[in-house]
mmCIF file of C-alpha atoms in Angstrom:
data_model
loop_
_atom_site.group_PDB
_atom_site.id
_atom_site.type_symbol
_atom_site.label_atom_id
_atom_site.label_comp_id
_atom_site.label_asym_id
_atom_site.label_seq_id
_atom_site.Cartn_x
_atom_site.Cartn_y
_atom_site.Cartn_z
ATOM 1 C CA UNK G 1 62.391 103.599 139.513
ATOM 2 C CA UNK G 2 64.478 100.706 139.166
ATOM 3 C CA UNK G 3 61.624 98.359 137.582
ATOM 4 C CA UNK G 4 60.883 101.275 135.018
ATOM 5 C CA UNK G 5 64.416 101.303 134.101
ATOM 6 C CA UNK G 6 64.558 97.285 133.568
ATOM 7 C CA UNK G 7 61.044 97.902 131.518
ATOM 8 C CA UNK G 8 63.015 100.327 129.211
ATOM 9 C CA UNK G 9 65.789 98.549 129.014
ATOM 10 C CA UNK G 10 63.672 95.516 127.660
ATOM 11 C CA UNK G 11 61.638 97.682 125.360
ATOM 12 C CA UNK G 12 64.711 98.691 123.432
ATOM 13 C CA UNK G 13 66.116 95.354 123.527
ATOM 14 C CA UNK G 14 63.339 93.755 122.409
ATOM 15 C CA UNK G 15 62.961 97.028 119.777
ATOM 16 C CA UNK G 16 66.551 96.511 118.323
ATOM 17 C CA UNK G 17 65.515 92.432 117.925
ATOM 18 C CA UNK G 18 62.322 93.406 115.955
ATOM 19 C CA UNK G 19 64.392 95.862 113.673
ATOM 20 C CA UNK G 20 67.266 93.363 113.107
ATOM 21 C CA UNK G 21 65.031 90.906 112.560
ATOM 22 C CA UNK G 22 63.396 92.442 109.654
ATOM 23 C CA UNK G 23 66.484 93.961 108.639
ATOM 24 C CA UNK G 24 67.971 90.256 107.743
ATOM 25 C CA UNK G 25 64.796 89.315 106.715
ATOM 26 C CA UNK G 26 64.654 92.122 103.508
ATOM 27 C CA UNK G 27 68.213 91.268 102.724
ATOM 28 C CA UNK G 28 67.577 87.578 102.605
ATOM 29 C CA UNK G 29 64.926 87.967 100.432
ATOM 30 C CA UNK G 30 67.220 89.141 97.678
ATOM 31 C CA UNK G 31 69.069 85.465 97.492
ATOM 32 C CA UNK G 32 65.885 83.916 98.619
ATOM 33 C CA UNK G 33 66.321 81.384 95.980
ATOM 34 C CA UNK G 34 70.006 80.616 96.575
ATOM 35 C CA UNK G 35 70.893 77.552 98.841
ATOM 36 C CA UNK G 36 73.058 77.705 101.902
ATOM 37 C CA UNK G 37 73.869 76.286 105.100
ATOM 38 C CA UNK G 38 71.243 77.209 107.912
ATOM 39 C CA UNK G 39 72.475 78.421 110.691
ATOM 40 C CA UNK G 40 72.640 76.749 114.239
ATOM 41 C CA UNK G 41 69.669 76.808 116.669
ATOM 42 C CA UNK G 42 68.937 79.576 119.414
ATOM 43 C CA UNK G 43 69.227 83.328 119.647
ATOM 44 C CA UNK G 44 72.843 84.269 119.835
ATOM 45 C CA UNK G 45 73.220 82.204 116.549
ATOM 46 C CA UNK G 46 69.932 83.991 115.143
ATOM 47 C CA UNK G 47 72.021 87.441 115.579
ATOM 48 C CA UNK G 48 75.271 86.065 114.613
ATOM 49 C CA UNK G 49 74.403 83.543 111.661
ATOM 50 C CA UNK G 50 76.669 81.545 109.917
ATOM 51 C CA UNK G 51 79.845 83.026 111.698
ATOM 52 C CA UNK G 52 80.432 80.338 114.582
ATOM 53 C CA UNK G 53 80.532 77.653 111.378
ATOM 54 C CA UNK G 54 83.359 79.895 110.583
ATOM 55 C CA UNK G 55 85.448 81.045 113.447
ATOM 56 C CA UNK G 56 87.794 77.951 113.373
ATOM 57 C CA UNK G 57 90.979 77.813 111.988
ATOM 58 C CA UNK G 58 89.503 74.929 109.495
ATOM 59 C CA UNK G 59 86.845 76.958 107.927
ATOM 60 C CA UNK G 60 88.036 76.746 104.336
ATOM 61 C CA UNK G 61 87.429 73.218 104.969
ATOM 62 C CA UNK G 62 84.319 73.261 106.211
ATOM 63 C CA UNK G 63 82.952 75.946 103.039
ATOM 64 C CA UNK G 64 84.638 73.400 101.008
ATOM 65 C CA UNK G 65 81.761 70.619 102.678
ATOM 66 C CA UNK G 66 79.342 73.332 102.008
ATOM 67 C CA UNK G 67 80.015 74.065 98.487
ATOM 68 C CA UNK G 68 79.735 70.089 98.109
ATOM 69 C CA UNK G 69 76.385 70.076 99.560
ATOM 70 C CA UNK G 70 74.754 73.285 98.258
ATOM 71 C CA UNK G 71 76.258 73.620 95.000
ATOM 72 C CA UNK G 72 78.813 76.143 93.425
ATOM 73 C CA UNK G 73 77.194 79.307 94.436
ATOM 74 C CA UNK G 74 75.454 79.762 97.800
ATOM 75 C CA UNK G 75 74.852 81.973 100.385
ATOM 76 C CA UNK G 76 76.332 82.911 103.815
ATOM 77 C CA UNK G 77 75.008 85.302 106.685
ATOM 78 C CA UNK G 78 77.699 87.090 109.287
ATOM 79 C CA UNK G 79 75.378 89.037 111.284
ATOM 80 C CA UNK G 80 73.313 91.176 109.026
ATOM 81 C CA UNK G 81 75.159 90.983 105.801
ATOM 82 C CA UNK G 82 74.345 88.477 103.371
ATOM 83 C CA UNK G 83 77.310 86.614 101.357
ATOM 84 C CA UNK G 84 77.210 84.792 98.221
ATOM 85 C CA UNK G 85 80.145 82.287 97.697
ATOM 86 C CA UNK G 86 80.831 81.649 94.121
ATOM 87 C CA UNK G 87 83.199 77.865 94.539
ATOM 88 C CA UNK G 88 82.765 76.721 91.286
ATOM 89 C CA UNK G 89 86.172 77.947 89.094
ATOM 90 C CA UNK G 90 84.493 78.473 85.990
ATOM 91 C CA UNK G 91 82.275 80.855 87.398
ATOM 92 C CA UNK G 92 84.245 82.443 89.559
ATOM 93 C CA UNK G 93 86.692 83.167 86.496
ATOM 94 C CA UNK G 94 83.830 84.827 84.381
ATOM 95 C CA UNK G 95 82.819 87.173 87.247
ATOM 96 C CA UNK G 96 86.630 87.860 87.553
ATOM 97 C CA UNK G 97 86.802 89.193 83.862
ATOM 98 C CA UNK G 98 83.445 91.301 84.289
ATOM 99 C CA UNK G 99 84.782 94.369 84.604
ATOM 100 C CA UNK G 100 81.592 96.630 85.480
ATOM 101 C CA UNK G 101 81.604 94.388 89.193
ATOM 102 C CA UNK G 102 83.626 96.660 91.685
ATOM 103 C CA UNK G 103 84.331 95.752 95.385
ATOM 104 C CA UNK G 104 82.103 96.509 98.286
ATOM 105 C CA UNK G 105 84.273 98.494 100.492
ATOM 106 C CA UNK G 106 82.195 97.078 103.147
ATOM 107 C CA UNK G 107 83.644 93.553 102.127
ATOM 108 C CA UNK G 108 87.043 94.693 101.787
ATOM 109 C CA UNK G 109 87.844 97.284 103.815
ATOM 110 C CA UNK G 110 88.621 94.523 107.023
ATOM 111 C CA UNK G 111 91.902 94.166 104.654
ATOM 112 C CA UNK G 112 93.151 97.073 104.903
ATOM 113 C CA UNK G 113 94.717 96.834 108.511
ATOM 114 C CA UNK G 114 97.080 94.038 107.097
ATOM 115 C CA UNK G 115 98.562 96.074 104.127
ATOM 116 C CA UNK G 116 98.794 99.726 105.916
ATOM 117 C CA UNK G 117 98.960 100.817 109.079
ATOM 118 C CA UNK G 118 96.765 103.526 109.406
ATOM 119 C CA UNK G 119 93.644 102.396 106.905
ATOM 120 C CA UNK G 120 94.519 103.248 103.155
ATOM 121 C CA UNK G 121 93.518 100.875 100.458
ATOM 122 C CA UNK G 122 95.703 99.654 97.990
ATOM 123 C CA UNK G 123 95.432 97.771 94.575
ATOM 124 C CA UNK G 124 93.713 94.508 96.294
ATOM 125 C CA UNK G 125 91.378 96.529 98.118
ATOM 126 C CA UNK G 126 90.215 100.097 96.272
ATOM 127 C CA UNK G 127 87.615 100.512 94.331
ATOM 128 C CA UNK G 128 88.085 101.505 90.538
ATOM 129 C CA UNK G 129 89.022 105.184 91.023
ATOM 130 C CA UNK G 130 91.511 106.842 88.731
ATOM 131 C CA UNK G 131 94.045 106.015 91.215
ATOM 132 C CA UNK G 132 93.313 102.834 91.329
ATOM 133 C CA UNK G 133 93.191 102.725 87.429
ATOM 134 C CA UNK G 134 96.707 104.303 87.138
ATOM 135 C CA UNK G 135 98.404 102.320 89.585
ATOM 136 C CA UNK G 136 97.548 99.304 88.350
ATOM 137 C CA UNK G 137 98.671 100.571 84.710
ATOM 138 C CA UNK G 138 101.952 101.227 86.549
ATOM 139 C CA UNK G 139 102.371 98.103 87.757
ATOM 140 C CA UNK G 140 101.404 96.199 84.783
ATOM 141 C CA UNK G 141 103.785 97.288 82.670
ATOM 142 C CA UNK G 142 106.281 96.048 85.561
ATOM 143 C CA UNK G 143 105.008 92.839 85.282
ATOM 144 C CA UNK G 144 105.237 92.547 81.524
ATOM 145 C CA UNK G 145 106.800 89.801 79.771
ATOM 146 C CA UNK G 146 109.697 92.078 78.749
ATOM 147 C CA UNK G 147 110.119 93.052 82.463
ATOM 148 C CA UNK G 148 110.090 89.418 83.449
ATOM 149 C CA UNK G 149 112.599 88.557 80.585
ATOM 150 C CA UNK G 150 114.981 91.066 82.497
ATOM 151 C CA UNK G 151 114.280 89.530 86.078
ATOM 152 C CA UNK G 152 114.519 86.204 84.394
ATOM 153 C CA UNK G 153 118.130 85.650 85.995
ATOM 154 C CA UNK G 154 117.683 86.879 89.458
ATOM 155 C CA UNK G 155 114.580 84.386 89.402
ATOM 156 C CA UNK G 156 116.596 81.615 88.680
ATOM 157 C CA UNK G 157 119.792 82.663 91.021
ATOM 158 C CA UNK G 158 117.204 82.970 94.010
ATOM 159 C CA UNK G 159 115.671 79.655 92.892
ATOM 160 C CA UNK G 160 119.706 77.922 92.359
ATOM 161 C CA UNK G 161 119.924 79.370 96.040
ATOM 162 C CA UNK G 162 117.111 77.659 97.489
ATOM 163 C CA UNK G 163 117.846 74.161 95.460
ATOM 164 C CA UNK G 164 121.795 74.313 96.951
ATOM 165 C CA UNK G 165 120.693 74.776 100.504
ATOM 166 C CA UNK G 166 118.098 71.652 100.127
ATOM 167 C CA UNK G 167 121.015 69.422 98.314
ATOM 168 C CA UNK G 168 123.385 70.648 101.572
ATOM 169 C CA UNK G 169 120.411 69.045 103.723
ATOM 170 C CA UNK G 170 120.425 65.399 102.264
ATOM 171 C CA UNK G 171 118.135 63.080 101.155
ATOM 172 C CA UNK G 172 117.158 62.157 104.649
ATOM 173 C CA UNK G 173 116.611 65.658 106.441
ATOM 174 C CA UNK G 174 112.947 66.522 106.865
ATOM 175 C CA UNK G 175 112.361 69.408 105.162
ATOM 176 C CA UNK G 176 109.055 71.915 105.525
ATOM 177 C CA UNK G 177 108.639 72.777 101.627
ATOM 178 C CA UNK G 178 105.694 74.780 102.443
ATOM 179 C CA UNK G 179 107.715 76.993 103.958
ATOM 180 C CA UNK G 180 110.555 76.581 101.974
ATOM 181 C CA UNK G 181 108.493 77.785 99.065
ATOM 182 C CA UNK G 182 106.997 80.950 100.585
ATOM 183 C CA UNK G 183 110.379 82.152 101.615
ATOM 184 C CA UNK G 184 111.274 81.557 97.954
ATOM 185 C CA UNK G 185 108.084 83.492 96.588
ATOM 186 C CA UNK G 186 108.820 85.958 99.263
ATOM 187 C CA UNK G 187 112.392 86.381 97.526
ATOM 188 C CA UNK G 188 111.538 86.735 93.631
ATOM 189 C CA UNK G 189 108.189 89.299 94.861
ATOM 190 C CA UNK G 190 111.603 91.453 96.319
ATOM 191 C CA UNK G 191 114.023 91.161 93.427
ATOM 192 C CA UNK G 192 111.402 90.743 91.016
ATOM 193 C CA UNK G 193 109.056 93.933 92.025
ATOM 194 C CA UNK G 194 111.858 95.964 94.474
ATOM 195 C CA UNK G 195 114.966 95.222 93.379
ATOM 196 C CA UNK G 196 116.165 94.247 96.692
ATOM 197 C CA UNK G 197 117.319 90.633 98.435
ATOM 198 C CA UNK G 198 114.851 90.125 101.048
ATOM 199 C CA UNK G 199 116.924 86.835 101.906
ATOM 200 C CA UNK G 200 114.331 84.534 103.330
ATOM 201 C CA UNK G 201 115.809 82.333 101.755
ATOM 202 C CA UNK G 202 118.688 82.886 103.704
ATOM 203 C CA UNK G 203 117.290 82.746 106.979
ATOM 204 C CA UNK G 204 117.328 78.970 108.386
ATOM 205 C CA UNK G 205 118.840 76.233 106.689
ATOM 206 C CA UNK G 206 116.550 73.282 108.395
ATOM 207 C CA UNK G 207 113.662 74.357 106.295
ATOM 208 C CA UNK G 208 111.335 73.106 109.729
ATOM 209 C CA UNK G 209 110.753 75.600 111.723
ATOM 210 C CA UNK G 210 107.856 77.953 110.360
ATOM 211 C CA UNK G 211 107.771 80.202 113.454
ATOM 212 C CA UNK G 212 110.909 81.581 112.493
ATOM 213 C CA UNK G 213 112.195 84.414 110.576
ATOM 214 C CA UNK G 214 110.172 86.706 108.276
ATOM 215 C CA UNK G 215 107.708 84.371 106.829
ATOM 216 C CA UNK G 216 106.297 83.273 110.469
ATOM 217 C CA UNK G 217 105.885 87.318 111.182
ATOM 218 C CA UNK G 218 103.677 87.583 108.145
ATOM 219 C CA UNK G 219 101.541 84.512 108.520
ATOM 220 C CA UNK G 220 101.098 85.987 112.194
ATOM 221 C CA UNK G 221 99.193 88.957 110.818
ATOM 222 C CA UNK G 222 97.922 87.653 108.461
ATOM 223 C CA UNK G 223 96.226 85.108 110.770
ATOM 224 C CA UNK G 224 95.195 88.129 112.696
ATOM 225 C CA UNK G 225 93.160 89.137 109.753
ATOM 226 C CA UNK G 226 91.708 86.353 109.149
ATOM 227 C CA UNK G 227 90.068 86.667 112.902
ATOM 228 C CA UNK G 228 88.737 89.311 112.335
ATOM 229 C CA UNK G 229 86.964 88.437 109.571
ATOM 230 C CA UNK G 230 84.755 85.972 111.933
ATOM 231 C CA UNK G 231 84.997 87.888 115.245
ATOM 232 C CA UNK G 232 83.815 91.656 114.235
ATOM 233 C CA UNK G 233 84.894 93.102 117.388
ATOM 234 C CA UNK G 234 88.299 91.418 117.765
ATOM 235 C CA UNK G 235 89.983 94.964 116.683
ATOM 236 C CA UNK G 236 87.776 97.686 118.223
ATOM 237 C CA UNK G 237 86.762 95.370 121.635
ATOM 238 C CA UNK G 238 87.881 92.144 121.932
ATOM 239 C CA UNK G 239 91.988 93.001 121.977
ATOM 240 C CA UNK G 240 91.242 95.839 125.171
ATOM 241 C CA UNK G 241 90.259 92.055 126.955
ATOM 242 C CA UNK G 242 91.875 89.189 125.795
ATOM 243 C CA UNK G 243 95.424 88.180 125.648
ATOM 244 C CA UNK G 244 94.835 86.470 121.980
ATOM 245 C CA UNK G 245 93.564 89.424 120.289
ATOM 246 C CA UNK G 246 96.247 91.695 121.328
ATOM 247 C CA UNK G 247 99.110 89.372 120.394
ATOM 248 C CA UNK G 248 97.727 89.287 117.289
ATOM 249 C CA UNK G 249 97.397 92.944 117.002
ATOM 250 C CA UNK G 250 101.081 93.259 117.933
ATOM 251 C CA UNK G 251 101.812 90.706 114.942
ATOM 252 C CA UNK G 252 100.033 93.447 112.463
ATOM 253 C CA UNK G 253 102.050 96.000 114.004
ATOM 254 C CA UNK G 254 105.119 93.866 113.109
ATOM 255 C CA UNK G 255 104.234 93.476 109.550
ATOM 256 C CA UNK G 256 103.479 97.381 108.980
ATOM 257 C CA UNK G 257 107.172 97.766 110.436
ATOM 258 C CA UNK G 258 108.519 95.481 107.996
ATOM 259 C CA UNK G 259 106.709 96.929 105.540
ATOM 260 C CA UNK G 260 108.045 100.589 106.573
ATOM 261 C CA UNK G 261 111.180 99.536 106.574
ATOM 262 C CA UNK G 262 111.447 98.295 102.669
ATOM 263 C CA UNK G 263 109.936 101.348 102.327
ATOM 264 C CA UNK G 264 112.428 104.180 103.508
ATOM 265 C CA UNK G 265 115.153 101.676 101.854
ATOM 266 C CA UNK G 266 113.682 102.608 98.836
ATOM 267 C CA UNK G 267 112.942 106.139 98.975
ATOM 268 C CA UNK G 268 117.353 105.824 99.838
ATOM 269 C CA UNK G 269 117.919 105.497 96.306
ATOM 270 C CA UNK G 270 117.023 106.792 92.893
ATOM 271 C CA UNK G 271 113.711 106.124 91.829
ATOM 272 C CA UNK G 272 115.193 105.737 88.286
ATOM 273 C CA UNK G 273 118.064 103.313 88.925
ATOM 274 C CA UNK G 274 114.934 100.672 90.176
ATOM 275 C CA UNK G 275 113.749 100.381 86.546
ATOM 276 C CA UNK G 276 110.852 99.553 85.358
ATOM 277 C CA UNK G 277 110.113 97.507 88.892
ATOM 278 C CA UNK G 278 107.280 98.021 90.955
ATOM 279 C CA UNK G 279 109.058 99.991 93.029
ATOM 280 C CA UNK G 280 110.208 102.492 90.227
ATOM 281 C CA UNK G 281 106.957 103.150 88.923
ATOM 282 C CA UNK G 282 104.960 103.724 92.328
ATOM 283 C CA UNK G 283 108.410 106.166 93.495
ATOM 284 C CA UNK G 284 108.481 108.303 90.028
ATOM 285 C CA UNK G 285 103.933 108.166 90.039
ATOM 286 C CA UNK G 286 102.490 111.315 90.158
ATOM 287 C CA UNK G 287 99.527 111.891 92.281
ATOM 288 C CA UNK G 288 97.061 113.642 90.237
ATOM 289 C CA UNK G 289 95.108 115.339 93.255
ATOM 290 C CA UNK G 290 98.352 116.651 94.325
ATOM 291 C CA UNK G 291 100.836 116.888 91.281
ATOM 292 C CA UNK G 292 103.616 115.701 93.982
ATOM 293 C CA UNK G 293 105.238 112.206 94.125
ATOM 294 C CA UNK G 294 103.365 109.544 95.758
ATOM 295 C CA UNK G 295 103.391 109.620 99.389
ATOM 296 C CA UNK G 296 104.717 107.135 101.602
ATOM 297 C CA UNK G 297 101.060 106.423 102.863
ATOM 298 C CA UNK G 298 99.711 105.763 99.572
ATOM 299 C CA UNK G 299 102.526 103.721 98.477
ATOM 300 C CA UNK G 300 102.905 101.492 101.582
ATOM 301 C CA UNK G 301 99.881 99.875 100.697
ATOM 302 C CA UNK G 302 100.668 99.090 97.278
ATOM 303 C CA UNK G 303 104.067 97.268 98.086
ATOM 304 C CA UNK G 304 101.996 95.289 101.201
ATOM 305 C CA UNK G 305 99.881 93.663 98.305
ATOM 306 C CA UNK G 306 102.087 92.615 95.929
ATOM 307 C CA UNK G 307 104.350 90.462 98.562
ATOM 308 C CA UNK G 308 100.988 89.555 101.181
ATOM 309 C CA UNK G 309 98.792 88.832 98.103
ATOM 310 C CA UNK G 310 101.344 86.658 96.477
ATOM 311 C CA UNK G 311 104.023 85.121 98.534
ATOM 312 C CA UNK G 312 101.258 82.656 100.199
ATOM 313 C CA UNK G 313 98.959 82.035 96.962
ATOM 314 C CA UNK G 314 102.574 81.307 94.648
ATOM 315 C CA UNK G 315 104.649 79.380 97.397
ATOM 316 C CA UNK G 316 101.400 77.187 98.463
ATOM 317 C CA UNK G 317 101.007 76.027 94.731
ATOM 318 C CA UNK G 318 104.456 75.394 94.843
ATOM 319 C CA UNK G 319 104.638 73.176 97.615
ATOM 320 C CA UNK G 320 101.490 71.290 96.624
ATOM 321 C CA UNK G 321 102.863 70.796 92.937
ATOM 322 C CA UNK G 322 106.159 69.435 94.412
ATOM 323 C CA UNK G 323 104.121 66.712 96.770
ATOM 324 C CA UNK G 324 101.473 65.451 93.929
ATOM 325 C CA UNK G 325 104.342 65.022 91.589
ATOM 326 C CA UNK G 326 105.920 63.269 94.551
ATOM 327 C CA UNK G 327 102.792 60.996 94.717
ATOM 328 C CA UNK G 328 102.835 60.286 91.429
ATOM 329 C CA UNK G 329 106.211 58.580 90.243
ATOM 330 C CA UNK G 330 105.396 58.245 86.738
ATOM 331 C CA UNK G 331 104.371 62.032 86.646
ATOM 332 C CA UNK G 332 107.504 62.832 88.134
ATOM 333 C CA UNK G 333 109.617 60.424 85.367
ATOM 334 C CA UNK G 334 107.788 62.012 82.865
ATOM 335 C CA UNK G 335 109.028 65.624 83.644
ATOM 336 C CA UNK G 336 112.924 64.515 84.368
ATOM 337 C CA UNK G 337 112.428 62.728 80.537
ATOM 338 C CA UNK G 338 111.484 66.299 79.138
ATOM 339 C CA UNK G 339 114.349 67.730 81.317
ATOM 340 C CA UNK G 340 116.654 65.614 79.951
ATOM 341 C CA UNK G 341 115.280 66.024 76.481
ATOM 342 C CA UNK G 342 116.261 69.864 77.294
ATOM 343 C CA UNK G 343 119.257 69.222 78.313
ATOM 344 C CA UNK G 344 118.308 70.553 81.620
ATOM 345 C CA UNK G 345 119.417 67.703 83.622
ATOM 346 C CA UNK G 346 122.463 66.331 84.465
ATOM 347 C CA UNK G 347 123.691 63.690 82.615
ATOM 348 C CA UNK G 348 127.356 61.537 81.263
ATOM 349 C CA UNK G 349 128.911 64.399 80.610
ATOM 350 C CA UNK G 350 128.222 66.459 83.408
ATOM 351 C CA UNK G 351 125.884 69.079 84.948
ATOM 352 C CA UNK G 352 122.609 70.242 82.526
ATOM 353 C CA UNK G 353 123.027 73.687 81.149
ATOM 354 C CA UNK G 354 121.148 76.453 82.928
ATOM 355 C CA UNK G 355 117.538 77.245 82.357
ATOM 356 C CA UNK G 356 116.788 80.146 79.815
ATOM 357 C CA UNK G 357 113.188 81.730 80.230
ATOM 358 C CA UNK G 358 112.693 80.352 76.316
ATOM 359 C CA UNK G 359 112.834 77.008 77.881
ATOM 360 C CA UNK G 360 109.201 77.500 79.854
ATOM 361 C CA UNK G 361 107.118 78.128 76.777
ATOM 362 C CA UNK G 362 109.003 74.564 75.088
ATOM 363 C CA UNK G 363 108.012 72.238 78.130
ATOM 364 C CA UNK G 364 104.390 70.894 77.644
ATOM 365 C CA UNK G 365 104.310 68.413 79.784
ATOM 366 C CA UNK G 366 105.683 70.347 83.008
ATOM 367 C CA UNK G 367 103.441 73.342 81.940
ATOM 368 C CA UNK G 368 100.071 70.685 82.310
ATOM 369 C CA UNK G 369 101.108 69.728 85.370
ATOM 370 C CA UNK G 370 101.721 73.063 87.018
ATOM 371 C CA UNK G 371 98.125 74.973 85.334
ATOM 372 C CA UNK G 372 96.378 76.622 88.374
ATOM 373 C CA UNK G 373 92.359 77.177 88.252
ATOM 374 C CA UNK G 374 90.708 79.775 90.896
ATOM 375 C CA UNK G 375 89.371 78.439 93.899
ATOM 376 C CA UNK G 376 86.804 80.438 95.411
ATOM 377 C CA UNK G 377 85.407 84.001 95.297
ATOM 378 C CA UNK G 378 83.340 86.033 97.409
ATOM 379 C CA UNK G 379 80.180 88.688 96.854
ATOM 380 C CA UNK G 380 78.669 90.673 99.405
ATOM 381 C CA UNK G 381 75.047 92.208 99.332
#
């Protein structure tokens, strides 16, 4: 009895091999001509392909190597899906603007746990529904330029705030700007798209501790994603057995709370005395399936993506701006001389006037340096 159990047991084994096999074998015949990194030798690496390459905490780094070696597009297995990585910018920015390209839920839908709490897609994450098409017409028009002229001066007062707590540090105090610009992104996403101080700005005035505070609980789950983008069971399996994988779902958990929390603020006030903000449009939507003001479900998502899809992307480019010009004295001269030209800069007769949201379009030089290019996209077959 016991052998004819072990025989069956091996059958199916051995059955489920033979049907994965040829499973990853059709699907890698549609990118058969696309190069890629092989994947490393013996049969737990056969099943899982490319994703112990991956599960690191470096793995940008080591797709970056990849992407030197195999060219701008190439392909990627993760246990029976196939992924083609577009790293070259000018072709990632031309499948960006084709708009008949939708997401593969499949790809995407991983994402969801970081910007709602129980599953619903948002902006980042839906595909094109009419939803999805009317939202993002809502929150266009809160991102207009005529929007930003308004937010113009809270932009600059949060900014003035973050400069006077680095001048009451000294020239000699260490100071995390990494950091220091996420909290600040963190900041202008609130007043900007919510109306409301989130003061991380506020929160430490060392600028070296990026454990602390609001930024460190949002990194934490967002880290906690990006685990489970290389370790499919993490959420469902893993986190029932290992310490690791439950902190970090208890970091998610965190994030949904703080999330939550803006939330109910806003539904405190007026949906009309918020503007023409994000969080004015998505409170005074109408759902068309219903006819009845967004819910707080459908909504949640929506503000998760506009700070956890931006704060990170705007304060890294930020930071790395600041150091390059740091590296780079006769960049840096170059921008105080258009300053000055400005009269943005302090000079013999005091403090420079205050910045005017005219002023961007008028510095050339500073606008060069700053130009961001897309990175690196994914597709998923």
């Amino acid at each position: 009895m016991l052998l004819q159990l072990v025989a069956a047991l091996l059958t199916a084994a051995v059955g489920w091999l033979t049907w994965y096999a040829y499973g990853v074998y059709q699907k890698g015949q549609l990118l058969s001509g696309m190069p890629g990194p092989p994947r490393r030798p013996g049969l737990l690496n056969f099943v899982l392909g490319n994703i112990p390459d991956l599960a690191g905490s470096q793995n940008h780094f080591v797709q970056k190597q990849w992407s030197r070696q195999y060219g701008g597009i190439m392909k990627l297995r993760a246990l029976d899906t196939y992924i083609a990585v577009v790293a070259d910018p000018l072709i990632a920015s031309e499948l960006l603007r084709d708009k008949t390209l939708d997401k593969s839920r499949h790809a995407y839908q991983m994402l969801d746990a970081i910007f709602d709490d129980k599953g619903h897609s948002g902006l980042l994450t839906s595909q094109m529904t009419p939803h999805w098409r009317a939202t993002r017409r809502a929150v266009a028009s809160s991102l207009s330029p005529q929007s930003l002229r308004t937010s113009f001066p809270k932009i600059r007062g949060v900014v003035d705030r973050l400069v006077q707590t680095l001048m009451s540090l000294g020239p000699v105090t260490p100071v995390d700007m990494d950091l220091m610009c996420a909290k600040l992104s963190w900041d202008i996403i609130g007043l900007v798209g919510f109306d409301t101080d989130m003061g991380a700005t506020q929160l430490s005035e060392q600028g070296q501790d990026a454990s602390s505070g609001v930024i460190a609980t949002v990194r934490a789950g967002m880290k906690e994603i990006e685990m489970r983008f290389v370790q499919p069971f993490r959420h469902n399996v893993w986190r029932h057995i290992f310490p690791s994988a439950r902190a970090g779902h208890r970091n998610l958990k965190k994030v949904h709370v703080l999330v939550r929390g803006l939330l109910k603020k806003l539904r405190q006030v007026d949906p009309e005395s918020l503007g023409n903000t994000v969080a004015g449009q998505l409170l005074r939507m109408i759902d068309a399936s219903t006819g009845k003001p967004l819910s707080d479900d459908v909504i949640m998502p929506e503000i998760a993506t506009m700070f956890l899809a931006g704060f990170e992307t705007s304060g890294h480019s930020e930071a790395w701006t600041l150091y390059l010009i740091s590296q780079h004295p006769e960049v840096e001269e170059r921008i105080l001389q258009e300053l000055a030209q400005h009269e943005l800069m302090p000079g013999p007769h005091g403090a420079g006037r205050a910045i005017r949201l005219e002023d961007l379009s008028r510095l050339t030089y500073l606008n060069c340096v700053i130009k961001v290019r897309p990175l690196v996209g994914h597709l998923q077959c």
